Short mmCIF file of C-alpha atoms in Angstrom, two decimals:
data_model
loop_
_atom_site.label_atom_id
_atom_site.label_comp_id
_atom_site.label_asym_id
_atom_site.label_seq_id
_atom_site.Cartn_x
_atom_site.Cartn_y
_atom_site.Cartn_z
CA ASP A 70 -0.05 0.21 0.22
CA GLY A 71 1.53 3.43 -1.10
CA GLY A 72 1.60 6.45 2.24
CA ILE A 73 3.47 8.08 4.49
CA THR A 74 4.64 6.73 7.70
CA GLN A 75 5.82 8.79 10.88
CA SER A 76 8.44 6.85 13.80
CA PRO A 77 8.05 6.11 16.52
CA LYS A 78 3.78 7.02 17.31
CA TYR A 79 5.09 8.29 20.59
CA LEU A 80 8.30 9.25 21.50
CA PHE A 81 9.73 10.79 24.67
CA ARG A 82 12.54 13.27 25.55
CA LYS A 83 14.65 14.06 28.27
CA GLU A 84 15.59 17.47 28.32
CA GLY A 85 18.88 18.66 26.34
CA GLN A 86 18.71 15.34 24.37
CA ASN A 87 18.20 15.28 20.70
CA VAL A 88 15.48 13.32 19.34
CA THR A 89 14.74 12.07 15.71
CA LEU A 90 11.69 11.83 13.95
CA SER A 91 11.22 10.12 10.90
CA CYS A 92 9.32 9.84 7.47
CA GLU A 93 9.02 7.92 5.24
CA GLN A 94 6.95 7.89 2.10
CA ASN A 95 6.63 5.60 -1.13
CA LEU A 96 4.27 7.96 -3.27
CA ASN A 97 7.33 8.68 -5.14
CA HIS A 98 6.36 12.49 -4.19
CA ASP A 99 8.93 15.33 -4.93
CA ALA A 100 7.73 18.11 -1.98
CA MET A 101 7.01 16.97 1.71
CA TYR A 102 6.69 18.69 5.55
CA TRP A 103 6.86 18.76 8.75
CA TYR A 104 4.01 20.64 10.32
CA ARG A 105 3.81 20.54 14.49
CA GLN A 106 0.10 21.03 15.98
CA ASP A 107 -0.13 22.29 19.47
CA PRO A 108 -3.91 21.44 20.58
CA GLY A 109 -6.36 25.15 19.38
CA GLN A 110 -3.00 26.15 17.71
CA GLY A 111 -3.95 24.62 14.56
CA LEU A 112 -0.68 22.86 12.11
CA ARG A 113 2.36 25.30 12.14
CA LEU A 114 5.12 24.90 9.48
CA ILE A 115 8.28 23.53 10.76
CA TYR A 116 10.17 22.85 7.18
CA TYR A 117 9.86 21.78 3.92
CA SER A 118 11.70 20.33 1.06
CA GLN A 119 10.39 20.45 -2.39
CA ILE A 120 13.51 18.61 -3.99
CA VAL A 121 15.89 15.90 -2.81
CA ASN A 122 19.20 17.64 -1.05
CA ASP A 123 16.86 21.09 -0.82
CA PHE A 124 14.79 22.37 2.13
CA GLN A 125 13.91 25.35 3.51
CA LYS A 126 12.28 27.06 6.81
CA GLY A 127 8.57 27.63 7.47
CA ASP A 128 7.03 29.65 9.68
CA ILE A 129 9.43 27.98 12.92
CA ALA A 130 11.67 26.48 12.28
CA GLU A 131 13.96 27.64 15.34
CA GLY A 132 15.27 25.59 17.04
CA TYR A 133 14.52 22.43 14.67
CA SER A 134 17.12 20.83 11.72
CA VAL A 135 16.22 18.32 8.85
CA SER A 136 17.95 16.92 5.78
CA ARG A 137 16.70 15.51 2.36
CA GLU A 138 19.13 12.94 0.88
CA LYS A 139 16.48 10.46 0.05
CA LYS A 140 13.48 11.54 -2.14
CA GLU A 141 11.40 9.11 0.10
CA SER A 142 12.86 10.01 3.77
CA PHE A 143 12.13 13.78 5.72
CA PRO A 144 13.52 13.00 8.81
CA LEU A 145 13.09 16.24 11.91
CA THR A 146 15.97 16.48 14.93
CA VAL A 147 13.68 18.09 17.55
CA THR A 148 16.72 19.58 19.19
CA SER A 149 17.79 21.05 22.45
CA ALA A 150 17.67 24.46 21.28
CA GLN A 151 13.28 23.91 21.45
CA LYS A 152 12.95 24.90 24.41
CA ASN A 153 8.25 23.69 23.91
CA PRO A 154 8.85 20.26 22.18
CA THR A 155 5.76 18.73 23.89
CA ALA A 156 3.60 18.27 19.80
CA PHE A 157 2.12 16.72 18.21
CA TYR A 158 4.04 16.42 14.80
CA LEU A 159 3.12 15.20 11.17
CA CYS A 160 4.85 14.97 8.28
CA ALA A 161 2.84 15.09 4.77
CA SER A 162 4.22 14.86 1.36
CA SER A 163 2.89 16.50 -1.90
CA PRO A 164 3.62 15.11 -5.65
CA ARG A 165 5.27 18.93 -6.41
CA LEU A 166 4.79 22.27 -3.96
CA GLU A 167 1.84 23.00 -5.31
CA GLU A 168 -0.38 20.02 -5.30
CA THR A 169 -2.67 18.30 -2.50
CA GLN A 170 -0.60 17.27 0.66
CA TYR A 171 -1.27 13.97 2.49
CA PHE A 172 -0.73 13.44 5.83
CA GLY A 173 1.41 11.18 8.08
CA PRO A 174 -0.01 9.55 11.52
CA GLY A 175 1.78 11.63 13.42
CA THR A 176 4.11 11.18 16.37
CA ARG A 177 3.47 12.64 19.87
CA LEU A 178 6.73 14.18 21.70
CA LEU A 179 6.52 14.10 24.88
CA VAL A 180 9.00 15.44 27.52
CA LEU A 181 10.35 13.65 30.46
CA ALA B 67 -0.14 36.66 2.71
CA GLN B 68 -2.61 34.99 3.84
CA SER B 69 -4.90 33.55 7.31
CA VAL B 70 -7.95 31.74 7.70
CA THR B 71 -10.58 32.05 10.53
CA GLN B 72 -12.57 28.81 11.94
CA LEU B 73 -15.55 30.43 12.96
CA GLY B 74 -16.83 28.39 16.35
CA SER B 75 -13.55 25.94 17.83
CA HIS B 76 -16.15 23.82 19.01
CA VAL B 77 -19.66 22.71 17.05
CA SER B 78 -22.54 20.79 18.87
CA VAL B 79 -24.66 19.64 16.23
CA SER B 80 -27.57 16.49 16.17
CA GLU B 81 -27.34 13.45 14.37
CA GLY B 82 -29.33 14.15 11.19
CA ALA B 83 -28.71 17.74 12.05
CA LEU B 84 -27.14 19.66 9.85
CA VAL B 85 -23.53 20.37 10.09
CA LEU B 86 -21.99 23.49 8.89
CA LEU B 87 -18.36 24.55 9.54
CA ARG B 88 -17.24 28.26 8.81
CA CYS B 89 -14.16 29.05 6.92
CA ASN B 90 -13.03 32.83 5.86
CA TYR B 91 -9.98 33.37 4.46
CA SER B 92 -7.84 35.78 2.74
CA SER B 93 -5.23 35.76 0.06
CA SER B 94 -3.58 38.09 -1.95
CA VAL B 95 -3.74 35.24 -5.26
CA PRO B 96 -6.31 33.23 -6.76
CA PRO B 97 -6.52 30.47 -4.19
CA TYR B 98 -6.50 27.08 -3.58
CA LEU B 99 -8.51 25.83 -0.40
CA PHE B 100 -8.73 22.75 1.54
CA TRP B 101 -10.76 21.04 4.17
CA TYR B 102 -9.21 18.48 5.69
CA VAL B 103 -10.21 15.55 8.74
CA GLN B 104 -8.40 14.85 11.92
CA TYR B 105 -9.57 11.82 14.29
CA PRO B 106 -8.57 11.59 17.66
CA ASN B 107 -3.76 10.44 17.29
CA GLN B 108 -4.31 10.41 13.82
CA GLY B 109 -2.95 12.29 10.82
CA LEU B 110 -5.44 15.51 8.93
CA GLN B 111 -7.51 13.39 5.77
CA LEU B 112 -8.71 15.48 2.81
CA LEU B 113 -12.07 15.53 3.13
CA LEU B 114 -12.05 17.67 -0.35
CA LYS B 115 -10.36 20.55 -2.20
CA TYR B 116 -11.19 24.00 -4.74
CA THR B 117 -8.41 24.77 -7.31
CA THR B 118 -10.47 26.53 -10.68
CA GLY B 119 -13.55 25.05 -11.56
CA ALA B 120 -17.08 24.35 -10.21
CA THR B 121 -17.59 26.71 -7.26
CA LEU B 122 -19.50 23.74 -5.30
CA VAL B 123 -17.00 21.04 -4.49
CA LYS B 124 -18.21 17.39 -3.40
CA GLY B 125 -15.91 15.69 -0.95
CA ILE B 126 -15.90 12.28 0.73
CA ASN B 127 -18.77 11.18 2.83
CA GLY B 128 -21.20 13.68 2.06
CA PHE B 129 -19.36 16.71 2.76
CA GLU B 130 -19.52 19.58 0.31
CA ALA B 131 -18.70 22.93 0.15
CA GLU B 132 -19.12 26.37 -0.83
CA PHE B 133 -16.73 28.80 -2.32
CA LYS B 134 -17.76 32.70 -2.48
CA LYS B 135 -15.15 34.30 -3.49
CA SER B 136 -17.19 37.76 -2.89
CA GLU B 137 -17.91 36.40 0.57
CA THR B 138 -14.15 34.48 1.05
CA SER B 139 -15.42 32.31 2.87
CA PHE B 140 -15.49 28.37 1.68
CA HIS B 141 -17.94 26.56 4.66
CA LEU B 142 -18.61 23.22 4.93
CA THR B 143 -21.94 21.34 5.10
CA LYS B 144 -23.24 18.30 5.51
CA PRO B 145 -27.49 17.40 5.28
CA SER B 146 -26.82 15.04 7.94
CA ALA B 147 -24.61 14.37 11.09
CA HIS B 148 -23.84 10.86 11.19
CA MET B 149 -22.20 10.30 15.16
CA SER B 150 -18.77 8.57 12.67
CA ASP B 151 -19.16 12.50 11.60
CA ALA B 152 -17.68 13.47 15.62
CA ALA B 153 -14.04 14.80 14.38
CA GLU B 154 -11.53 18.07 14.16
CA TYR B 155 -12.14 19.54 10.75
CA PHE B 156 -8.82 21.76 9.54
CA CYS B 157 -9.58 24.63 6.83
CA ALA B 158 -6.46 25.64 4.41
CA VAL B 159 -5.87 28.36 2.24
CA GLY B 160 -3.14 27.48 -0.72
CA SER B 161 -1.40 29.98 -3.33
CA GLY B 162 0.15 28.88 -6.36
CA GLY B 163 3.73 29.79 -7.69
CA SER B 164 6.93 29.51 -6.56
CA ASN B 165 6.66 30.73 -3.20
CA TYR B 166 3.45 28.17 -2.52
CA LYS B 167 2.95 27.43 1.07
CA LEU B 168 -0.83 26.21 3.15
CA THR B 169 -2.31 28.07 5.79
CA PHE B 170 -4.23 26.37 8.11
CA GLY B 171 -6.69 27.50 10.32
CA LYS B 172 -6.95 26.66 14.54
CA GLY B 173 -9.77 24.06 13.19
CA THR B 174 -13.48 23.40 14.49
CA LEU B 175 -13.83 20.11 16.62
CA LEU B 176 -17.39 18.70 15.64
CA THR B 177 -19.36 16.83 18.25
CA VAL B 178 -23.13 14.38 16.85
CA ASN B 179 -25.33 13.66 19.86
CA PRO B 180 -27.00 10.90 19.28
#
């Protein structure tokens, strides 16, 4: 089945620790995105990638980093510089930048 | 700049009643408009979208939305609510071009009472 997978479903971070969230798609989409969702806030764009080896900051990139070495994969690292990381993180992809985005199931990040 | 306003963070209807979820947008260019649905602890699922052409758009699960340029609105409706419609609904606006970005509203939680 084609789709977007995110792992893990739940992730716990200790203070000062970097953690990486996985996002993989087998839809052959060029564009991929990371969003953060907080209660009552809707979705806010962290980073996006139009094509392999290229990515751009979104609205709330501080404290996060990404890489796009393969078309299928767009991992997000939440660094220790992100002081309020507790949130639901959603990955999405689209055939090209201007086309409809499809979402993965999400990863919930909690701080210990 | 573009923005989305969803009127009512929480809407409650009875099973079988009309569902109306409101969305107003602002955009400096012709918009692309979307409605997504999210069930608890899950990702977003596309309900319907408007890009060009017919202004009344039909989506999955009996939902539809009408693009009204003069009112800058894209309200979501369903004639008869079902218990399975209980979820959070997000309206989003995008714009074409190389600066493409999708902006989401804050969401409306729909509850359906038996």
